[in-house]
């Protein structure tokens, strides 16, 4: 899934992403910071939280906030783990079958203009 950070400026802003107040960096293996977005591979239930894209240049900064809600789909599957009519417990990877819902909390499109160089 991808969370957009559609901010431009002159000079180009420095983009930083956080999740629940923690900086997202290259050590977060399923997360990739792109030029104007954050990509999350194989969304898991633990990925739920508040994501903030902060764009900063010499004229100021802009935050774009998202709330990511992950719904676990595993409880909706029927017949999982049934072999020859007998029920057996099959271990599942928590959150691997999640659906992600994005709630775009706030975006300050007007503030993006503040990042642009005034002529």
mmCIF file of C-alpha atoms in Angstrom:
data_model
loop_
_atom_site.group_PDB
_atom_site.id
_atom_site.type_symbol
_atom_site.label_atom_id
_atom_site.label_comp_id
_atom_site.label_asym_id
_atom_site.label_seq_id
_atom_site.Cartn_x
_atom_site.Cartn_y
_atom_site.Cartn_z
ATOM 1 C CA UNK A 1 0.000 0.000 0.000
ATOM 2 C CA UNK A 2 1.086 3.560 -0.542
ATOM 3 C CA UNK A 3 0.492 6.738 1.499
ATOM 4 C CA UNK A 4 0.895 9.865 -0.611
ATOM 5 C CA UNK A 5 2.862 12.954 0.396
ATOM 6 C CA UNK A 6 2.015 15.410 -2.417
ATOM 7 C CA UNK A 7 4.196 18.315 -1.302
ATOM 8 C CA UNK A 8 6.377 20.421 -3.574
ATOM 9 C CA UNK A 9 8.482 23.459 -2.918
ATOM 10 C CA UNK A 10 11.349 25.639 -4.059
ATOM 11 C CA UNK A 11 13.787 24.787 -2.661
ATOM 12 C CA UNK A 12 12.589 21.152 -2.641
ATOM 13 C CA UNK A 13 11.514 20.153 0.872
ATOM 14 C CA UNK A 14 13.133 17.456 2.982
ATOM 15 C CA UNK A 15 10.550 14.692 3.557
ATOM 16 C CA UNK A 16 10.438 12.716 6.802
ATOM 17 C CA UNK A 17 7.890 10.055 7.787
ATOM 18 C CA UNK A 18 6.956 8.998 11.301
ATOM 19 C CA UNK A 19 4.702 6.278 12.680
ATOM 20 C CA UNK A 20 3.274 6.903 16.138
ATOM 21 C CA UNK A 21 6.046 9.446 16.784
ATOM 22 C CA UNK A 22 8.945 7.193 15.663
ATOM 23 C CA UNK A 23 11.038 8.076 12.586
ATOM 24 C CA UNK A 24 10.712 5.588 9.732
ATOM 25 C CA UNK A 25 14.170 4.714 8.400
ATOM 26 C CA UNK A 26 15.901 2.140 6.182
ATOM 27 C CA UNK A 27 15.966 -0.383 9.033
ATOM 28 C CA UNK A 28 12.192 -0.776 8.678
ATOM 29 C CA UNK A 29 12.473 -3.502 6.046
ATOM 30 C CA UNK A 30 8.865 -3.513 4.781
ATOM 31 C CA UNK A 31 8.731 0.290 4.616
ATOM 32 C CA UNK A 32 10.177 2.319 1.764
ATOM 33 C CA UNK A 33 10.266 6.114 1.700
ATOM 34 C CA UNK A 34 9.671 7.267 -1.868
ATOM 35 C CA UNK A 35 9.965 10.789 -3.282
ATOM 36 C CA UNK A 36 6.295 11.651 -2.683
ATOM 37 C CA UNK A 37 4.973 8.641 -0.759
ATOM 38 C CA UNK A 38 5.534 5.900 1.792
ATOM 39 C CA UNK A 39 5.159 2.302 0.581
ATOM 40 C CA UNK A 40 4.337 -0.494 3.032
ATOM 41 C CA UNK A 41 4.766 -4.077 1.812
ATOM 42 C CA UNK A 42 2.484 -6.833 3.134
ATOM 43 C CA UNK A 43 0.485 -4.778 5.617
ATOM 44 C CA UNK A 44 0.234 -6.381 9.069
ATOM 45 C CA UNK A 45 -1.986 -5.578 12.039
ATOM 46 C CA UNK A 46 0.994 -3.996 13.827
ATOM 47 C CA UNK A 47 1.209 -1.424 11.022
ATOM 48 C CA UNK A 48 -1.955 0.269 12.287
ATOM 49 C CA UNK A 49 -1.308 3.722 13.710
ATOM 50 C CA UNK A 50 -0.749 7.375 12.942
ATOM 51 C CA UNK A 51 1.566 8.211 10.059
ATOM 52 C CA UNK A 52 2.854 11.729 9.466
ATOM 53 C CA UNK A 53 4.653 13.032 6.398
ATOM 54 C CA UNK A 54 6.586 16.165 7.350
ATOM 55 C CA UNK A 55 7.950 18.316 4.519
ATOM 56 C CA UNK A 56 10.373 21.080 5.496
ATOM 57 C CA UNK A 57 12.376 23.720 3.644
ATOM 58 C CA UNK A 58 13.667 27.208 4.430
ATOM 59 C CA UNK A 59 10.150 28.676 4.170
ATOM 60 C CA UNK A 60 8.501 26.402 6.727
ATOM 61 C CA UNK A 61 7.026 22.948 7.136
ATOM 62 C CA UNK A 62 3.842 21.060 6.345
ATOM 63 C CA UNK A 63 2.445 17.913 7.965
ATOM 64 C CA UNK A 64 0.128 15.464 6.234
ATOM 65 C CA UNK A 65 -1.427 13.068 8.743
ATOM 66 C CA UNK A 66 -2.911 9.615 8.145
ATOM 67 C CA UNK A 67 -4.533 7.088 10.440
ATOM 68 C CA UNK A 68 -4.041 3.529 9.202
ATOM 69 C CA UNK A 69 -6.558 0.951 10.419
ATOM 70 C CA UNK A 70 -5.843 -2.709 9.670
ATOM 71 C CA UNK A 71 -8.707 -5.209 9.776
ATOM 72 C CA UNK A 72 -7.735 -8.858 10.271
ATOM 73 C CA UNK A 73 -9.474 -10.958 7.607
ATOM 74 C CA UNK A 74 -8.511 -14.349 9.083
ATOM 75 C CA UNK A 75 -11.705 -14.639 11.161
ATOM 76 C CA UNK A 76 -13.895 -14.420 8.038
ATOM 77 C CA UNK A 77 -12.395 -17.496 6.387
ATOM 78 C CA UNK A 78 -14.434 -20.666 6.843
ATOM 79 C CA UNK A 79 -13.177 -24.223 6.619
ATOM 80 C CA UNK A 80 -9.570 -23.284 7.292
ATOM 81 C CA UNK A 81 -7.724 -26.150 8.927
ATOM 82 C CA UNK A 82 -10.303 -28.809 8.086
ATOM 83 C CA UNK A 83 -8.801 -32.107 6.964
ATOM 84 C CA UNK A 84 -11.083 -35.124 6.190
ATOM 85 C CA UNK A 85 -13.869 -33.549 8.210
ATOM 86 C CA UNK A 86 -11.722 -33.188 11.326
ATOM 87 C CA UNK A 87 -10.940 -29.755 12.649
ATOM 88 C CA UNK A 88 -7.324 -28.998 13.428
ATOM 89 C CA UNK A 89 -5.638 -25.851 14.614
ATOM 90 C CA UNK A 90 -3.488 -24.373 11.881
ATOM 91 C CA UNK A 91 -0.969 -21.744 12.999
ATOM 92 C CA UNK A 92 -1.433 -18.426 11.240
ATOM 93 C CA UNK A 93 0.850 -15.466 10.818
ATOM 94 C CA UNK A 94 -0.781 -12.639 12.729
ATOM 95 C CA UNK A 95 -2.033 -9.888 10.497
ATOM 96 C CA UNK A 96 -0.765 -11.308 7.212
ATOM 97 C CA UNK A 97 -4.290 -11.368 5.815
ATOM 98 C CA UNK A 98 -5.192 -7.859 6.864
ATOM 99 C CA UNK A 99 -7.088 -5.263 4.893
ATOM 100 C CA UNK A 100 -5.876 -1.722 5.295
ATOM 101 C CA UNK A 101 -8.213 1.244 5.653
ATOM 102 C CA UNK A 102 -6.773 4.728 5.459
ATOM 103 C CA UNK A 103 -8.342 7.613 7.249
ATOM 104 C CA UNK A 104 -6.823 10.810 5.923
ATOM 105 C CA UNK A 105 -6.924 12.905 9.068
ATOM 106 C CA UNK A 106 -5.683 16.208 7.760
ATOM 107 C CA UNK A 107 -3.896 17.750 4.846
ATOM 108 C CA UNK A 108 -2.955 21.364 4.567
ATOM 109 C CA UNK A 109 -2.924 22.003 0.832
ATOM 110 C CA UNK A 110 -2.879 25.765 1.432
ATOM 111 C CA UNK A 111 0.178 25.385 3.625
ATOM 112 C CA UNK A 112 1.968 23.698 0.713
ATOM 113 C CA UNK A 113 2.000 27.084 -0.975
ATOM 114 C CA UNK A 114 3.942 28.414 1.989
ATOM 115 C CA UNK A 115 6.775 26.051 1.084
ATOM 116 C CA UNK A 116 7.064 27.560 -2.392
ATOM 117 C CA UNK A 117 9.500 30.357 -2.982
ATOM 118 C CA UNK A 118 7.761 33.692 -3.132
ATOM 119 C CA UNK A 119 8.686 35.852 -6.083
#
